[in-house]
XYZ file of C-alpha atoms in Angstrom:
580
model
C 151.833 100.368 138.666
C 149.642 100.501 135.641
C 147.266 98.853 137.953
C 146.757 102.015 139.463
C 147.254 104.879 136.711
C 150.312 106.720 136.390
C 151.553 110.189 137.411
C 150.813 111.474 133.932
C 147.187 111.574 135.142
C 146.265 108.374 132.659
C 143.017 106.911 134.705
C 143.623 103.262 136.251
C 143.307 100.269 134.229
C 140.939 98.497 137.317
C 139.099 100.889 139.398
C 138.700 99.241 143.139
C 136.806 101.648 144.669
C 134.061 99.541 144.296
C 135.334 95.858 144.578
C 132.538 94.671 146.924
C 129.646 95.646 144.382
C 131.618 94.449 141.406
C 132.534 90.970 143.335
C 128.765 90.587 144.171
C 127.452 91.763 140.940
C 130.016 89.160 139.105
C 128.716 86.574 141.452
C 125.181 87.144 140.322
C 125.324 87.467 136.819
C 127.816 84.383 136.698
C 125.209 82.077 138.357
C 122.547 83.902 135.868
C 124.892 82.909 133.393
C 125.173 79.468 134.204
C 121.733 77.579 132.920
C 121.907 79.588 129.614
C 125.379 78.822 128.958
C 124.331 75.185 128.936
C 121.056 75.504 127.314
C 122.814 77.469 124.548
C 125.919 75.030 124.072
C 123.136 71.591 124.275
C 120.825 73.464 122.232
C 123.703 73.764 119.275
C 125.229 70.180 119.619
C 123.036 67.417 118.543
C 122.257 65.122 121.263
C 124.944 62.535 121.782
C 127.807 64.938 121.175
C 129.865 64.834 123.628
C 131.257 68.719 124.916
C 128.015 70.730 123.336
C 126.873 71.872 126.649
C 130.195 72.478 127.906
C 131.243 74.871 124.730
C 128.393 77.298 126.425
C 130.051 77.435 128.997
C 133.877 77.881 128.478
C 131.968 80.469 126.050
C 130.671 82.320 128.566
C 133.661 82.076 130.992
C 136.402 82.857 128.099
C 134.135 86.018 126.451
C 133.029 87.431 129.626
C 136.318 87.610 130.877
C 138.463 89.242 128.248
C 135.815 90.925 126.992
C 135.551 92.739 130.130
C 138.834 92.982 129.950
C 140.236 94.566 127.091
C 136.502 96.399 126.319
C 135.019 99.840 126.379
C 131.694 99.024 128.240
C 132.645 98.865 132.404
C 129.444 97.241 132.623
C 129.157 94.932 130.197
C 128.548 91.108 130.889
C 129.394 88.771 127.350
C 129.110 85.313 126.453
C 126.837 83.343 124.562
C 123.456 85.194 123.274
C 120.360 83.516 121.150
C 121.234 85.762 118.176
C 125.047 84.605 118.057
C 124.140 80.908 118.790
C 121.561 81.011 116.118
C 124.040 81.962 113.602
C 126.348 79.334 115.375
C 123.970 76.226 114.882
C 123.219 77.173 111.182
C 126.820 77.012 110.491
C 127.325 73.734 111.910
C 124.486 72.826 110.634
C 125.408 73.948 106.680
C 128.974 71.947 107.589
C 127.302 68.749 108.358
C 125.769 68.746 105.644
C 129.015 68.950 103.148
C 130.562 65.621 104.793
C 130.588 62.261 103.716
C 126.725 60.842 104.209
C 128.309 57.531 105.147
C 129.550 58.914 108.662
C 127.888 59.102 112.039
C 126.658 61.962 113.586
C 128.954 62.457 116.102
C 131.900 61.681 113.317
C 130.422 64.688 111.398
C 129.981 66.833 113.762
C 133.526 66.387 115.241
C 134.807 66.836 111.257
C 133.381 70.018 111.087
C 134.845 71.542 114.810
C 137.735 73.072 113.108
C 136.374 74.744 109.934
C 133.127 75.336 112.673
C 135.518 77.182 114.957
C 137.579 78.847 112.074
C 134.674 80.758 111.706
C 134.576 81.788 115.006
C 138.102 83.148 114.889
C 137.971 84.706 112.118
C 134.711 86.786 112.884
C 136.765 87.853 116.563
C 139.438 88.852 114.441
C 137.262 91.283 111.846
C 135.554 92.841 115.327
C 139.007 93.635 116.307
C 139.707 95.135 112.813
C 136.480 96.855 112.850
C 136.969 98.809 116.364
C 140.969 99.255 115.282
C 139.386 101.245 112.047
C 136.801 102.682 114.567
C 133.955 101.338 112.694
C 132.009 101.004 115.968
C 130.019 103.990 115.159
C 128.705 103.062 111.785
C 127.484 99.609 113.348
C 124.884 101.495 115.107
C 123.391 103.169 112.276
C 120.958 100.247 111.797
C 117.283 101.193 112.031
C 115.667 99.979 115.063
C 112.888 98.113 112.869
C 115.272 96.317 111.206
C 116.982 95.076 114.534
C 113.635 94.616 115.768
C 112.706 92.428 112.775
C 115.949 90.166 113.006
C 116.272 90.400 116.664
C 112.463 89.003 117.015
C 112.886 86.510 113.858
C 115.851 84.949 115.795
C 113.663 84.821 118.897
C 111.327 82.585 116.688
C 113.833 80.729 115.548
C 115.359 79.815 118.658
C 111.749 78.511 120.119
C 111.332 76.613 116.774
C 114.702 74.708 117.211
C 113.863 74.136 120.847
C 109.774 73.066 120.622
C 110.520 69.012 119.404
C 112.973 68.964 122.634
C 109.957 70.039 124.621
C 108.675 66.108 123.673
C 111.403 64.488 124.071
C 112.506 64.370 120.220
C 115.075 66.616 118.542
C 115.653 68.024 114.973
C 118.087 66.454 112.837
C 119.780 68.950 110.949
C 119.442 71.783 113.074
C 118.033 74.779 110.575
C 114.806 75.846 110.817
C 113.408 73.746 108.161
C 114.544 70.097 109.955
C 113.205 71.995 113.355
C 109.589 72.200 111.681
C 109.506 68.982 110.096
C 110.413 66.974 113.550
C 107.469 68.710 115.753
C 105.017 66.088 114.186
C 106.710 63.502 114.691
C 107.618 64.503 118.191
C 104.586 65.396 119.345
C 103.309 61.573 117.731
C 105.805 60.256 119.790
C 105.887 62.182 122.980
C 107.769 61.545 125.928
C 105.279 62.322 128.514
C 108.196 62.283 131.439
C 109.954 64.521 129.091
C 106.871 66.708 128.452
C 106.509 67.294 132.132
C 110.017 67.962 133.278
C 109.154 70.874 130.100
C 106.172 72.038 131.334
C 107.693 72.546 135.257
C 110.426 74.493 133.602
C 108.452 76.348 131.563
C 105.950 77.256 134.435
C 108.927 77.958 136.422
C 110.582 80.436 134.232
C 107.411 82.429 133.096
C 105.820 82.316 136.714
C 108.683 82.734 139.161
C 108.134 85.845 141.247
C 110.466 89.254 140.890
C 111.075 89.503 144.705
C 112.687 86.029 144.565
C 114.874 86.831 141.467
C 117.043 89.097 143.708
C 117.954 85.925 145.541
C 117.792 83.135 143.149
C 117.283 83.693 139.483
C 114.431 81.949 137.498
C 116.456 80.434 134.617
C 118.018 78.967 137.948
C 115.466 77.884 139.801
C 114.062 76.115 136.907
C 117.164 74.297 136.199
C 117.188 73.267 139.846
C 113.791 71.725 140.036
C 113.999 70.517 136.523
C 117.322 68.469 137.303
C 115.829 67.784 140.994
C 112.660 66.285 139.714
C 114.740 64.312 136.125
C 116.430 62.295 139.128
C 113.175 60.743 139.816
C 112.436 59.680 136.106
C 114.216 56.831 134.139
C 113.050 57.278 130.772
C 114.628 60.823 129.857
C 116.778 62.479 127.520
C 120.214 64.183 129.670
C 123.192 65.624 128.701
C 125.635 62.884 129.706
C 129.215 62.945 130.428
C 130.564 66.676 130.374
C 134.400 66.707 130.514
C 136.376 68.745 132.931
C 138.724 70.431 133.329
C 140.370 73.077 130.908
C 139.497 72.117 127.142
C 141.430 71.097 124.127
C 143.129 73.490 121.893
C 141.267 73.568 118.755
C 143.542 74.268 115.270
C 140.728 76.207 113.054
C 141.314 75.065 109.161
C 139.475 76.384 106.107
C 138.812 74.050 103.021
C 138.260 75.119 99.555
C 134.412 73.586 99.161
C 133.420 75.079 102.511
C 135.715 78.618 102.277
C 132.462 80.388 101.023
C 130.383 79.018 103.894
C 132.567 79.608 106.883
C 133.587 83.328 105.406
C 130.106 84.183 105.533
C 129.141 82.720 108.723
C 132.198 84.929 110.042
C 130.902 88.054 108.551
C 127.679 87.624 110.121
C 128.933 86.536 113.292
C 130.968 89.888 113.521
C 128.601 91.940 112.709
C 125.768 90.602 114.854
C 128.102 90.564 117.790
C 129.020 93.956 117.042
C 125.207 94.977 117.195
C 124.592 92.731 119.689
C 127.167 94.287 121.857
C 126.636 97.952 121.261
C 123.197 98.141 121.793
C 123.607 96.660 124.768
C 126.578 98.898 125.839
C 123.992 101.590 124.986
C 121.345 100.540 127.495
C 124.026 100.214 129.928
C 124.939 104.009 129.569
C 121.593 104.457 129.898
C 121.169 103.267 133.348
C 124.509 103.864 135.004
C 124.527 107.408 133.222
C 128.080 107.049 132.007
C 129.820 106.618 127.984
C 131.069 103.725 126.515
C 133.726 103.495 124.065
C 132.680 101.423 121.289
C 135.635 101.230 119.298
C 137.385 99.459 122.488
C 134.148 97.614 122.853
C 134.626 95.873 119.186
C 138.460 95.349 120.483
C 137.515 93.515 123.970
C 134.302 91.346 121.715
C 137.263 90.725 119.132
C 139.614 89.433 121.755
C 137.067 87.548 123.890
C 135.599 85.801 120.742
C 138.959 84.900 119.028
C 140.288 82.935 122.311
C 136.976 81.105 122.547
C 137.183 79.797 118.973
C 140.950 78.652 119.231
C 139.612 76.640 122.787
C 136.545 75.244 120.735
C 133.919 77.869 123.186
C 130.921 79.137 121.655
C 131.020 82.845 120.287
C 129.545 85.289 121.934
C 128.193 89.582 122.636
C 126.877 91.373 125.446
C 123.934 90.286 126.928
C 121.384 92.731 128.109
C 119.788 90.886 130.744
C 123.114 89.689 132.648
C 124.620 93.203 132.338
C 121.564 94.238 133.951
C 121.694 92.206 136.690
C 125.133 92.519 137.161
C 124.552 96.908 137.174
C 121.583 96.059 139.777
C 123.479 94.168 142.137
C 126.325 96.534 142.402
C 128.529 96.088 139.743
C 129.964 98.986 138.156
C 133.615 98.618 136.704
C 134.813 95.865 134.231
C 135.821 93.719 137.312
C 132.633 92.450 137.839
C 132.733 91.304 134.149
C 135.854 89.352 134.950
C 134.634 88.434 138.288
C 131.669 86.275 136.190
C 134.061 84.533 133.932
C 135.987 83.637 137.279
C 133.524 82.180 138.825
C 131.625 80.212 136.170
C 135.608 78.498 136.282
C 135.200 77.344 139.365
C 131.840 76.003 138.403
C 133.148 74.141 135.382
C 136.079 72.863 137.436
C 134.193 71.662 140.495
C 130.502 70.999 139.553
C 130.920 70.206 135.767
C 130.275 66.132 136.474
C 126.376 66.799 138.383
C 125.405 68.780 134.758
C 125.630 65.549 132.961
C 122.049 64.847 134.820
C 120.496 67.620 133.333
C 117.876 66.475 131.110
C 117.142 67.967 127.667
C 113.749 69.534 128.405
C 114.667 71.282 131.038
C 117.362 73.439 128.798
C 114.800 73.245 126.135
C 112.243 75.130 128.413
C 114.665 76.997 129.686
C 115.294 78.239 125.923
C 112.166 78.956 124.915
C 111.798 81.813 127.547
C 115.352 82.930 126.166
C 113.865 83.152 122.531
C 110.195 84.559 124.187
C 112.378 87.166 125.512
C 114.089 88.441 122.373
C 110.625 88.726 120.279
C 110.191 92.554 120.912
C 106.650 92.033 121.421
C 106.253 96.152 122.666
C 107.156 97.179 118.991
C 104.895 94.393 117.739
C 102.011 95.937 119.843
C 102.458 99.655 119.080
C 104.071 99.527 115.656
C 100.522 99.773 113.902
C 100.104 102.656 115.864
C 103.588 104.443 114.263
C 104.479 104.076 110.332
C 102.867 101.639 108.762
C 105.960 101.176 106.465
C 108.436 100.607 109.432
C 105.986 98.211 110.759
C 106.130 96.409 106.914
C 110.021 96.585 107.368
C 109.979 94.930 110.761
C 107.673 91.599 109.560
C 109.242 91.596 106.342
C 112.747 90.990 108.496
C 111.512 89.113 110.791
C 110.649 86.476 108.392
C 113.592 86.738 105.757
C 115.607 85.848 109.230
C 113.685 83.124 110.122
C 113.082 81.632 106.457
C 115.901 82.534 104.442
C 119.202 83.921 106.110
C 120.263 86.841 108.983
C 122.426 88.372 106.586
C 119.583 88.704 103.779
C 117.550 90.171 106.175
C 119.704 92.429 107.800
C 120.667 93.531 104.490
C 117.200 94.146 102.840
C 115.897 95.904 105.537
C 118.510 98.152 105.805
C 118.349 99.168 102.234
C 114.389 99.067 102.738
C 114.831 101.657 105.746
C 117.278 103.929 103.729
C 114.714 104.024 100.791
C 111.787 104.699 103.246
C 113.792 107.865 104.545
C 114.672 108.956 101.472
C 111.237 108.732 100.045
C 110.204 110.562 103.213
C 112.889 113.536 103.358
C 111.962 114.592 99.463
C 108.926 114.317 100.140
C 109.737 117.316 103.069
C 112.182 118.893 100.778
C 109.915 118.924 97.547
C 106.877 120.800 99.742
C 109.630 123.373 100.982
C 110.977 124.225 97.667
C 106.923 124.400 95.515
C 106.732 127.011 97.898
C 106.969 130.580 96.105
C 107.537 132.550 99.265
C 110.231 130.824 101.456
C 109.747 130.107 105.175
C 111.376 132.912 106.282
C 111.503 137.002 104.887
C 112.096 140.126 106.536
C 109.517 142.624 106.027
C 110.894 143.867 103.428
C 111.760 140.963 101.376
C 107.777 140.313 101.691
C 106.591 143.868 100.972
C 108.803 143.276 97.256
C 106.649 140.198 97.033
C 103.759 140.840 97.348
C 103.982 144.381 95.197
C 105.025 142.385 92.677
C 102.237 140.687 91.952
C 103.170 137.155 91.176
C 105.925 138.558 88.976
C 108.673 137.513 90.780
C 108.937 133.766 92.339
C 111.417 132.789 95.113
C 112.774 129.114 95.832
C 114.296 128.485 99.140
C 116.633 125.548 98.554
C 116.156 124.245 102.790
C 119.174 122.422 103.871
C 120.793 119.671 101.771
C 118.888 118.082 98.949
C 118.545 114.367 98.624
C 119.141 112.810 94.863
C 115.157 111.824 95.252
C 113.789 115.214 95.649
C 116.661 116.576 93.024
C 114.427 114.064 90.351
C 111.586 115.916 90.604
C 112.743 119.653 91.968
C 112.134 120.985 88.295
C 108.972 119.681 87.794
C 107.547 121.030 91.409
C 109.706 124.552 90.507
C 107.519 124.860 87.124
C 103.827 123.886 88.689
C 104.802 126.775 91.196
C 105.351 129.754 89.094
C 102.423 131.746 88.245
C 102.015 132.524 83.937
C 102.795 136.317 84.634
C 106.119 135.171 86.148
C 109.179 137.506 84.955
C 111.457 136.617 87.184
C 112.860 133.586 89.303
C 115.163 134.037 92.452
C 116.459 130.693 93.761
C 117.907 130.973 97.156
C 120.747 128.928 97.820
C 121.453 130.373 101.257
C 120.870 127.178 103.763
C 122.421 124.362 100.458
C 125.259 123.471 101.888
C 126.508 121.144 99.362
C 124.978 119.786 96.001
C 125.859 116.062 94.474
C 124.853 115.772 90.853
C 121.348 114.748 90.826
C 120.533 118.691 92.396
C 123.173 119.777 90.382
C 121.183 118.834 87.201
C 118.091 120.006 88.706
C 119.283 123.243 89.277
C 120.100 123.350 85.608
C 116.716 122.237 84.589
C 115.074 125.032 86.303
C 117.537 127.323 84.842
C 117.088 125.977 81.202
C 113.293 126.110 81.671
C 112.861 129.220 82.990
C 115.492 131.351 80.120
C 113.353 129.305 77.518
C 109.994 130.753 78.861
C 110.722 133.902 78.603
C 111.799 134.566 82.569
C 115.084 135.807 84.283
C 116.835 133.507 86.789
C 118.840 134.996 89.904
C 120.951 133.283 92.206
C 121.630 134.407 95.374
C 123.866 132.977 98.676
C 125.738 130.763 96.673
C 128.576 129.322 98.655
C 132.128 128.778 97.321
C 131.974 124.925 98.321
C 128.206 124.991 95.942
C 130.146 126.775 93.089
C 132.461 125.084 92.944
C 130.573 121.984 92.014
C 128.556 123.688 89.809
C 131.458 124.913 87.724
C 132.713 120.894 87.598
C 129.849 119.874 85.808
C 129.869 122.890 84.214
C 125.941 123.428 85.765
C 127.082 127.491 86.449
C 126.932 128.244 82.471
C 123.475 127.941 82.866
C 123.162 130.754 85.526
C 123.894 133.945 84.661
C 127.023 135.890 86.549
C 125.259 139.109 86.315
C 122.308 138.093 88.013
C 124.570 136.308 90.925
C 124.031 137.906 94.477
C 125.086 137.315 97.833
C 122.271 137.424 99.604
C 118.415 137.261 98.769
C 117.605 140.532 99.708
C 119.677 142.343 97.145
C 118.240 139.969 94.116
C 114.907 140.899 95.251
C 115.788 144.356 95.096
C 117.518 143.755 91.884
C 114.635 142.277 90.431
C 112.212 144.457 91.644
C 113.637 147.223 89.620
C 114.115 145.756 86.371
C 110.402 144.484 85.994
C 109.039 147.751 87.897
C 107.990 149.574 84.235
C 106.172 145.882 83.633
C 103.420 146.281 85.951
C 101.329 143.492 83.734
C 104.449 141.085 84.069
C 104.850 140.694 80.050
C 107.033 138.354 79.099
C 110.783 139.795 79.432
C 113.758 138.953 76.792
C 115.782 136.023 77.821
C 119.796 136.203 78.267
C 121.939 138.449 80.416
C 120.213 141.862 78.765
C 118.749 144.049 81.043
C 114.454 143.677 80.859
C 112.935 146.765 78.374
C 112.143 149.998 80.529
């Protein structure tokens, strides 16, 4: 009865209190599903291949159903996505390129399916490993102008890949590069029944009304009419013979010359699925008001994405716009999830044979308003209007994605982003400790200030110190104490912890200030500081005797051995009392 929890109070594995909404909300998001399962899985293939269009969709059906499944997100719709696909098609397309020149395309292509798919496997398997080590809540610590900047490059790249398909021609190669070079010579040899068939889908797509989306989807309706109005035409590129029924077992293999390239196309393909997927599981809390588990979440992607690659099914994440539909029509529990993979099944068992007259340019179009709808054009409006250095960070992604690799990018930005906080936090921490009064004093911890004349300087170490403001701590420390300065007090009272970069500059200040003549007091020290300090041996530079627990009573301290100094001559250095 695990079904339906257990005594022990364990909640139910399927929750069926709301089995109309989640049937109806599956039912919607599969038939959203269905025209970008088949653009994505024609859009990866070269044309002539037999299966590409049908990988989208045993993607979509074998992802979104064990994802939902075994995942963390009730909401949460998988199966293909423009990011994963990208990531998909450059792998193939790297693979192609490493057989023997002397084959056909089709004979290459069908070479590379199980080192193509090996990759797919393998990158399920490191998202199971990743939500197993509960890793799921380090994925999200990428800045969202770096996933702006790779999310929006891989929008561009999708339309590039898709623009020569518009006319009728296609890219040989499938990267980015081949994708540029064959617009020319597309558009100089341009399949005007083609073009059309484009232009009605893209028309269709951009310009179908919101009220009718409730009822029939765009992407939909535009694969209707495109289809509907390809019958008519002659002279069109379609997909052809799709097979049916349930597909081959596929045996992934690795080989030693192509190792390097399907270990890294795995890698990526985890962790952009991972990011994919949680960010979408976050705007799915969002609007249902509920908490997803994202080390489960990893699991279920893990699972889904390992049983597509061993059935030759195109990897996949969550997709925000079909989890959204599939929230706004009812559903609510991972049923409806499950309920889509079901019934994009039935499709691919019943209807798969009136796909093969679905022309190119239709998908193409179809596409294009997938990769329109992943270039975060909002940021791109009001990023001038924020830091100008995330906005640099965002364009510098977005074209490292599109030019070079995802991986690159993903990586330089997020070192970019960490070095831009850094910069920014000492920058914060370097104005709080120049200043010789700290934020905060009781009265009388000002009163012994300010009747001492500039004679005694307090530091107010605020919260934990970043190695970047540590560089410079000592310099900032020295520009701040006035020349009559006897005495230093530096406040340790909010440092948590120290690594060695404020570890040193503590000792800097210390060394400084004995060899100018002034006395150095430490107060609020913790154990956990001290401790560190005495490992690098930073606390024979501070003087035991002038060691207090709280601010107040070095002030005090202070006050009274520089009270006969009224002039603030300079005092004897060392752990002697100051001359009377």
């Amino acid at each position: 009865m695990a079904l339906l929890g257990d005594r022990a109070g364990k909640p139910p594995i399927f929750d069926f209190s709301n089995l109309r909404g989640d049937i109806y909300g599956g039912l919607t998001a599969g038939i959203v599903a269905l025209p970008l399962a088949l653009a994505f899985g024609a859009g990866v293939f070269p044309p002539g291949v037999e299966g590409g269009a049908i990988a989208g969709l045993w993607g979509a059906i074998i992802v979104g159903f064990f994802a939902a499944l075994f995942g963390g997100t009730n909401t949460q719709i998988s199966g293909p996505t423009g990011p994963m696909v990208v990531v998909f098609a450059g792998l193939l397309a790297s693979l192609v390129a490493t057989m023997d020149p002397s084959m056909t395309v089709e004979e290459q292509v069908l070479s590379a399916i199980p080192l193509l798919f090996a990759a797919v496997v393998l990158g399920g398997i490191m998202q199971i490993l990743a939500g197993v080590f509960k890793l799921g809540k380090y994925i999200k610590l990428v800045p969202y102008p770096v996933i702006s900047g790779f999310m929006s490059g891989i929008g561009v790249i999708i339309i590039l890949l898709q623009f020569s398909r518009l006319f009728g021609g296609a890219p040989e190669g499938g990267t980015v590069f081949s994708a540029i070079e064959a617009i020319p010579v597309a558009i100089s040899n341009i399949n005007y029944s083609a073009l059309g068939l484009a232009v009605l889908t893209l028309a269709t797509v951009f310009l179908w009304p919101k009220k009718f989306s409730k009822f029939l989807p765009g992407t939909l309706a535009a694969l209707i009419v495109g289809t509907l109005a390809g019958l008519l035409l002659t002279n069109v590129p379609i997909l052809g013979a799709i097979p049916s029924g349930i597909p081959d077992f596929v045996l992934p293999q690795l080989s030693g010359n192509t190792l390097v390239i399907v270990l890294e196309a795995a890698v990526i393909l985890a962790v952009l699925g991972a990011i994919d997927s949680l960010l979408t599981s976050l705007v799915a809390d969002n609007v249902t008001r509920t908490r997803h588990n994202s080390d489960q979440e990893l699991i279920g992607q893990g699972v889904g994405n390992t049983i597509a690659g061993f059935f030759g099914a195109l990897p996949g994440a969550g997709a925000t716009m079909r989890t959204m539909v599939n929230i706004r029509t009812g559903g609510t529990t991972k049923i409806s999830g499950m309920v889509h993979g079901l019934v994009l099944l039935a499709i691919v068992l019943v209807l798969s044979p009136l796909a093969a007259k679905i022309p190119h340019a239709v998908l193409a179009g179809i596409l294009v308003k997938v990769g329109y709808d992943i270039i975060d054009f909002s940021y791109i409006r009001s990023a001038l209007k924020g830091p100008r250095f995330d906005y640099v960070i965002m364009m510098l992604v977005l074209l490292v994605t599109v030019f070079v690799d995802l991986i690159t990018a993903v990586g330089l930005g997020v070192v970019l982003a960490a070095l831009a906080f850094v910069w920014r936090t000492a920058d914060v921490q370097l104005k709080e400790a120049s200043n010789v009064l700290p934020r905060t004093t009781t009265p009388e911890e000002r009163k012994i200030l300010e009747e001492s004349d500039g004679r005694i300087s307090m530091f107010d170490f605020g919260g934990a110190m970043s190695f970047s403001a540590a560089a410079d701590l000592g310099h900032h420390v020295r520009q701040g104490v006035p020349a009559g300065s006897g005495a230093i007090i530096l406040d340790f009272s909010r440092l948590p912890f120290v690594d060695v970069s404020a570890a040193r500059a503590i000792e800097t200040i210390a060394v400084d200030a004995k060899a100018s003549g002034k006395r150095v007091y430490t107060s609020g020290i913790s154990p956990e500081v001290m401790k560190k300090l005495k490992g690098l041996r930073i606390d024979e530079a501070l003087d035991p005797n002038y060691a207090f627990e709280d601010r107040l009573t070095a002030l005090r301290h202070a006050a009274e051995q520089i009270g006969s100094n009224p002039k603030g001559g300079k005092p004897t250095s060392g752990s002697e009392p100051l001359p009377a």
